[in-house]
Short mmCIF file of C-alpha atoms and ligand atoms in Angstrom, two decimals:
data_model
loop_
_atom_site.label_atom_id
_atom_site.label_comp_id
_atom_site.label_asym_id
_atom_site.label_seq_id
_atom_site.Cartn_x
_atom_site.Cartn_y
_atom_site.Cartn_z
CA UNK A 70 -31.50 62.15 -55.70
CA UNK A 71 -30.29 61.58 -59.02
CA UNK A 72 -32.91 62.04 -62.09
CA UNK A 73 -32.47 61.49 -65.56
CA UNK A 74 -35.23 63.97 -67.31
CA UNK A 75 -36.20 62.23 -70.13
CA UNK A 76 -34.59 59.49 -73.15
CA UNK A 77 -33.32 62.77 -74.94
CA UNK A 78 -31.97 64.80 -71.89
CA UNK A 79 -29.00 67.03 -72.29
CA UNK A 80 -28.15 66.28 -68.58
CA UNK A 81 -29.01 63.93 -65.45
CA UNK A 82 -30.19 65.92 -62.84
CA UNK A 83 -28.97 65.99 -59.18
CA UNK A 84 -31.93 67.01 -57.21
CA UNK A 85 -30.88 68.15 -53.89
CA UNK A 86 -33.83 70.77 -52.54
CA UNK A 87 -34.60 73.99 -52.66
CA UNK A 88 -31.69 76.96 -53.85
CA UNK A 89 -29.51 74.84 -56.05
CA UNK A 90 -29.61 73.14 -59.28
CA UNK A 91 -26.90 70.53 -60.37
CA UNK A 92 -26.61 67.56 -62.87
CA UNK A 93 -24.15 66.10 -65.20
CA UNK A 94 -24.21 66.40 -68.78
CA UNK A 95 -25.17 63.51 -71.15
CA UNK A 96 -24.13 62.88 -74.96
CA UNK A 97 -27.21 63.45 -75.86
CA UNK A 98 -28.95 65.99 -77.97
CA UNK A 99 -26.02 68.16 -78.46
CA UNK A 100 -24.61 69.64 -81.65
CA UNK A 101 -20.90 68.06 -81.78
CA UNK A 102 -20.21 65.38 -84.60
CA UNK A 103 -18.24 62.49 -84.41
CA UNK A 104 -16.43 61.31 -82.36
CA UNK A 105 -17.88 64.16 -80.34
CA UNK A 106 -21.64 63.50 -81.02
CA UNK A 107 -23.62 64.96 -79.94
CA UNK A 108 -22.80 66.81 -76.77
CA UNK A 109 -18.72 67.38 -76.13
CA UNK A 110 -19.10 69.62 -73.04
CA UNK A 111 -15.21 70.58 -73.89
CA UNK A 112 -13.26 73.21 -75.99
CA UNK A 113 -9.84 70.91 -75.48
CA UNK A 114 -10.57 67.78 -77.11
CA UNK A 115 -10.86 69.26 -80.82
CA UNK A 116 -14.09 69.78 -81.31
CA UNK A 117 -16.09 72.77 -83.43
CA UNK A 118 -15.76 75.57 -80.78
CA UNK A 119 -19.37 76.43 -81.72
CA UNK A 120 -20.83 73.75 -81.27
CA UNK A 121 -19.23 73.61 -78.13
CA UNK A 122 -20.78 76.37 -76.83
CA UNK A 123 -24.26 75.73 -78.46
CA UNK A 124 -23.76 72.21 -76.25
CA UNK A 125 -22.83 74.21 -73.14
CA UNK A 126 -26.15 76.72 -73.99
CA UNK A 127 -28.23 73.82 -73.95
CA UNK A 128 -26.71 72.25 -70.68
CA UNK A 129 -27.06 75.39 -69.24
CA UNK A 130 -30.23 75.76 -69.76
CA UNK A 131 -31.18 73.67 -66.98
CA UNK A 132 -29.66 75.59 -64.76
CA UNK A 133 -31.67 78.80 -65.91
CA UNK A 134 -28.07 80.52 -66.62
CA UNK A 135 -26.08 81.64 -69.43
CA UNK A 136 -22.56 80.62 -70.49
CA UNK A 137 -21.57 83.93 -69.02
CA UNK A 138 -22.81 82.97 -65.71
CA UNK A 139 -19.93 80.00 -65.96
CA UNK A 140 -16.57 79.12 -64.09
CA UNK A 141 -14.56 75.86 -65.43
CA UNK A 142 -11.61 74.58 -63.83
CA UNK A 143 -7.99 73.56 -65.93
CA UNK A 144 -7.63 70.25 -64.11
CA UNK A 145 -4.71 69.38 -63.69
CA UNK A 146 -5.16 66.18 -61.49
CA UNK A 147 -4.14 67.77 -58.48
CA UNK A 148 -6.26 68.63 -55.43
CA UNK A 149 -6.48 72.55 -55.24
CA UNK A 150 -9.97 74.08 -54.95
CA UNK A 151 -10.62 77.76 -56.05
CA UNK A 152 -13.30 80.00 -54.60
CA UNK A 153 -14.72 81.79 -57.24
CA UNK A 154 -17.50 84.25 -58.22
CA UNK A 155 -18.96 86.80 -61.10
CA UNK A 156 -15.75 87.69 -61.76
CA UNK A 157 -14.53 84.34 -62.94
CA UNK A 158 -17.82 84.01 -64.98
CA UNK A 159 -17.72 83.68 -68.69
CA UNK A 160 -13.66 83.71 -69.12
CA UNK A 161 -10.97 80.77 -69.45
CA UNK A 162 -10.46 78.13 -67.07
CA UNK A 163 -9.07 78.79 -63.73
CA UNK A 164 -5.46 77.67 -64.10
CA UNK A 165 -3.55 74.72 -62.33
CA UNK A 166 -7.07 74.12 -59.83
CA UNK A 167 -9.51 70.49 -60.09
CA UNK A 168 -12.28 71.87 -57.82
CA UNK A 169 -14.41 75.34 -57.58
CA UNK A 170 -16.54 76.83 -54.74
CA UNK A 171 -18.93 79.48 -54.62
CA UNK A 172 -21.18 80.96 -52.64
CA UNK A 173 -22.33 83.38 -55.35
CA UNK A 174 -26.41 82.79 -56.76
CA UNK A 175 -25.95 82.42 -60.61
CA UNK A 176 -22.46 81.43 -61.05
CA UNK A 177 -21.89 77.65 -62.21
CA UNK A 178 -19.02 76.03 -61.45
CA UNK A 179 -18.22 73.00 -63.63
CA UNK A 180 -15.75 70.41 -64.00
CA UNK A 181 -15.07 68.47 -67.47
CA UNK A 182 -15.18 64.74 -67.10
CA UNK A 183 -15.31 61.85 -69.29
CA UNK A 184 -13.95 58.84 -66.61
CA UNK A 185 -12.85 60.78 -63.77
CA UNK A 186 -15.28 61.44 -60.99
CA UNK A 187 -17.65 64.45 -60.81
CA UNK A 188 -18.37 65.72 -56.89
CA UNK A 189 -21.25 67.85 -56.56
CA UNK A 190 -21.00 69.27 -53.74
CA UNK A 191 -24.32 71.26 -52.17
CA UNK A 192 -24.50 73.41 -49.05
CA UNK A 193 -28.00 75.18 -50.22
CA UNK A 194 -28.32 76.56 -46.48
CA UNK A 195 -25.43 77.70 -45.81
CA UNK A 196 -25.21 79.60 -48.80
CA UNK A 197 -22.31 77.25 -50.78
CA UNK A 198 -21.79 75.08 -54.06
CA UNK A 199 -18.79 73.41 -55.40
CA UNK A 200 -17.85 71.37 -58.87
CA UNK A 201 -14.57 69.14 -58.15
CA UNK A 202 -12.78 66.89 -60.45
CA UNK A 203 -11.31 63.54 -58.96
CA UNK A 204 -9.36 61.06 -61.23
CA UNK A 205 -7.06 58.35 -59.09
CA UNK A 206 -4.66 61.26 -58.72
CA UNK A 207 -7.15 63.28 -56.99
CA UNK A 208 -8.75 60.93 -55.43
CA UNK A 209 -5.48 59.75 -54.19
CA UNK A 210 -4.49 63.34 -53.13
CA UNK A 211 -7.97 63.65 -51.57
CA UNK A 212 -9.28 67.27 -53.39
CA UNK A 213 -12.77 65.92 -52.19
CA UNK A 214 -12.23 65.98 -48.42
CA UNK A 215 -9.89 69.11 -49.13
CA UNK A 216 -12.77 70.85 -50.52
CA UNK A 217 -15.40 69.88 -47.85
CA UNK A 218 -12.63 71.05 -45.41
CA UNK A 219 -12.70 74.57 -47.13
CA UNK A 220 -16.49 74.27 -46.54
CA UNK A 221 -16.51 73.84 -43.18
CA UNK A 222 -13.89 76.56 -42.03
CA UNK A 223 -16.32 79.07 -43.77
CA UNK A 224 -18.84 77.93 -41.17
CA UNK A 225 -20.95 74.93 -43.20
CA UNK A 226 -21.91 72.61 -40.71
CA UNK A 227 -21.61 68.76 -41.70
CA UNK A 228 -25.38 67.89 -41.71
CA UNK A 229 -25.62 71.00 -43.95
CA UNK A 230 -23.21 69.39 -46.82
CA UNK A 231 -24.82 66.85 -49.48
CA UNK A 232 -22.14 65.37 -51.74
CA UNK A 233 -23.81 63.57 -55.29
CA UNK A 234 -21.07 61.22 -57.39
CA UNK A 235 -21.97 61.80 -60.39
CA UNK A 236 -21.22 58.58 -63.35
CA UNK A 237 -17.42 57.92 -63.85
CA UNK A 238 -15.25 54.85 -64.68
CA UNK A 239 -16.70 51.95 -62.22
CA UNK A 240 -15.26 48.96 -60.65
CA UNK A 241 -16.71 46.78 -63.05
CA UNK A 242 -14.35 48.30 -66.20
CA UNK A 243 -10.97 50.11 -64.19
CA UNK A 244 -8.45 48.71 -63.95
CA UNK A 245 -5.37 49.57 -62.26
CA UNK A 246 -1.56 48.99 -61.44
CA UNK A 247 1.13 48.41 -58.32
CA UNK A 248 1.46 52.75 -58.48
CA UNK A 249 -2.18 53.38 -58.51
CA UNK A 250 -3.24 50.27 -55.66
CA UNK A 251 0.01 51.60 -53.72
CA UNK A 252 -1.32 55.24 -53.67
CA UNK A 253 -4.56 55.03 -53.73
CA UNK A 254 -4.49 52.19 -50.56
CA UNK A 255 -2.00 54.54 -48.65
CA UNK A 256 -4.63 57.85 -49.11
CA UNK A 257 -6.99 56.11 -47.53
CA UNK A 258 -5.54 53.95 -45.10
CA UNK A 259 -7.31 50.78 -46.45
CA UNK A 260 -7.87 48.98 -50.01
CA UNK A 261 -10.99 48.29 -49.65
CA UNK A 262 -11.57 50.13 -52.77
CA UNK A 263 -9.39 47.87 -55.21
CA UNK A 264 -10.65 44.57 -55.63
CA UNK A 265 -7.92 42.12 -56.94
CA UNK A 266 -7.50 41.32 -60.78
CA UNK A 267 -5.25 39.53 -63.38
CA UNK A 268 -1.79 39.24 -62.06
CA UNK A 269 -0.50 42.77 -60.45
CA UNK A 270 -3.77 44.51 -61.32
CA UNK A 271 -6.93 45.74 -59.20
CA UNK A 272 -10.18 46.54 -60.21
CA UNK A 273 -10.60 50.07 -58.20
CA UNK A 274 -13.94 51.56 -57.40
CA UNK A 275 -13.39 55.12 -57.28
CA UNK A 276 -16.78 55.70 -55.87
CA UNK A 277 -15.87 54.17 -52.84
CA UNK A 278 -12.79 55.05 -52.45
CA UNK A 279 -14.42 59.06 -52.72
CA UNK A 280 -16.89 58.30 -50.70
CA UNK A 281 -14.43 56.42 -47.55
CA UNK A 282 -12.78 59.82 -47.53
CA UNK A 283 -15.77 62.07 -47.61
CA UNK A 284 -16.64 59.86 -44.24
CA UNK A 285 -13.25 60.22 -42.97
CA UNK A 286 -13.54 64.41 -42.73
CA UNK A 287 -17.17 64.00 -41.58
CA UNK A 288 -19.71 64.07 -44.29
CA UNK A 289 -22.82 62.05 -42.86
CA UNK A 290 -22.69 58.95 -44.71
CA UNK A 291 -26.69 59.29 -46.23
CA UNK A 292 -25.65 62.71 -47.69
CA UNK A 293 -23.78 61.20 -50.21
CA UNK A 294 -25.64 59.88 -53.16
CA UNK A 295 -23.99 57.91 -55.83
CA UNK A 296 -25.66 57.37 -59.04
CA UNK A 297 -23.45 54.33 -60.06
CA UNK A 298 -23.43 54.29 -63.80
CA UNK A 299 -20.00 53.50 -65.49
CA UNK A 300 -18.74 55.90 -68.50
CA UNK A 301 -17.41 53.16 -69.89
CA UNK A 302 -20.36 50.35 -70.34
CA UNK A 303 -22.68 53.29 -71.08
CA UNK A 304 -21.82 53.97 -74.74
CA UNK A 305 -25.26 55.63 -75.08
CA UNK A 306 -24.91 58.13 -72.33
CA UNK A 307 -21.58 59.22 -71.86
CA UNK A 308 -18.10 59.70 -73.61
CA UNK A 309 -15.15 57.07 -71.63
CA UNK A 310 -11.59 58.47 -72.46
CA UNK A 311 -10.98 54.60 -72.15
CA UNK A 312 -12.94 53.36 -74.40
CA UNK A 313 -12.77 55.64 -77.04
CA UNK A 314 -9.53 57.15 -76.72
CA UNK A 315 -8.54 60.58 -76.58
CA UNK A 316 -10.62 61.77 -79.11
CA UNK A 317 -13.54 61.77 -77.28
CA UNK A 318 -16.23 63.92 -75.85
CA UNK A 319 -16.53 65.18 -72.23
CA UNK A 320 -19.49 65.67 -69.93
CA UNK A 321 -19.90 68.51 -67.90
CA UNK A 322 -20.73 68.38 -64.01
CA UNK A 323 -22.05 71.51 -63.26
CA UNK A 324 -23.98 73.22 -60.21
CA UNK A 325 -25.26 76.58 -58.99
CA UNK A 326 -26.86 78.24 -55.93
CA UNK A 327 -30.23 79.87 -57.42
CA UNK A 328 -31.32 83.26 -56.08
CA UNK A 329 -33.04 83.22 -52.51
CA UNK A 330 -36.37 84.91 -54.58
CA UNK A 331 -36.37 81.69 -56.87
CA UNK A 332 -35.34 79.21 -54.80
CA UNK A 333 -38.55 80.10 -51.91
CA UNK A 334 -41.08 80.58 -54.95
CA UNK A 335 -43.72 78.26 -54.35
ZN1 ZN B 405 -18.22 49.50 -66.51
#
């Protein structure tokens, strides 16, 4: 279930039981300035690397860790998935990957979005998290499914796996071309996903289109839980690369498995 904590919060929260904690991060209450204000979750837009980190501090915070305890990915809009751990934790991004998996208690993995979709993906009881990035390209080149795949050869079982879709570009303000319909309707098999526009343009619901190929590898369709706000009509929550250009902000989707002492606290 998605929650958002409060008219101030730092991030939405994706509340999916007992041993993990996930969200999204919001512009809010951060320390950035314009155009970055208040809270750029990203070092690679131009923004005041301290502030930055202060942002990432407070983020963090919600996940009881440290920016130590941290793994980002490059993203490069492709569709390979890293499995990562403590080592990872508190360096550079993991080159040339869109999506990170761990099964480590107190690493976050995190993706930077500001348009593209954030998967969550949650596997509390079999021990396993992931943070995946998934513009059209990735979408197209299905990293989701790829990374549920991973899941399930290290022994998750399907009705194990929740999946939250976090806010990204919706159908209401995307709109594509032939090269994106073309790919995106040949991933999938279908376009029921791209909804016809102006002359030789579709409006494509990315949502959709993630979820259809989360189905298509087996994740039970009520595990995934969409929280359907668009970056780009929601000025007042989130950064939209376009609508405000490349000098924008980024949010942060970020998740972690807690510790097993935590997580069965009552
Ligand atoms: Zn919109």
């Amino acid at each position: 279930m998605w929650v958002i904590p409060g008219s101030e919060a730092t991030s939405l929260l994706w509340e999916v039981g007992p041993g993990v904690r996930a969200g999204v991060s919001t512009r809010r209450g951060g320390a950035s300035r314009p155009p970055f204000d208040t809270l750029n979750w990203s070092y690679a837009v131009g923004d005041d690397p301290q502030a930055v980190t202060e942002n990432r501090r407070r983020v963090l915070a919600w996940a009881h860790a440290e920016p130590d305890q941290l793994v980002t990915a490059g993203q490069v809009h492709g569709a390979a998935v890293a499995v990562v751990g403590p080592e990872e934790a508190g360096r550079g991004p993991v080159a040339g990957v869109d999506g990170l998996l761990t099964a480590h208690p107190g690493t976050v993995v995190a993706v930077a979005v500001a348009d593209c979709v954030p998967l969550l993906l949650a596997a509390p009881q079999a021990g396993w998290v992931g943070a995946i990035h998934a513009g059209w390209r990735g979408t197209a080149a299905k990293i989701g499914p790829q990374a549920v795949q991973r899941l399930f050869e290290q022994g998750v079982r399907p009705d194990q796996l929740w999946v939250g879709i976090g806010p990204s570009i919706g159908p209401c303000c995307y709109e594509v071309d032939e090269p994106v319909y073309t790919a995106i309707s040949q991933a999938l098999g279908s376009d029921r996903p791209l909804r016809p526009g102006r002359p030789g343009h579709w409006q494509l619901d990315l949502w959709l289109a993630n979820q259809m190929a989360l189905e298509a590898v087996g994740v039970p369709p009520s595990h995934i839980e969409c929280l359907g706000w668009c970056t780009a009509c929601r000025s007042d929550w989130f950064f939209s690369y376009r609508r405000d250009g490349p000098r924008s902000g980024r949010m942060g989707g970020w998740i972690c498995l807690t510790s097993p002492t935590t997580s069965t606290a009552s």
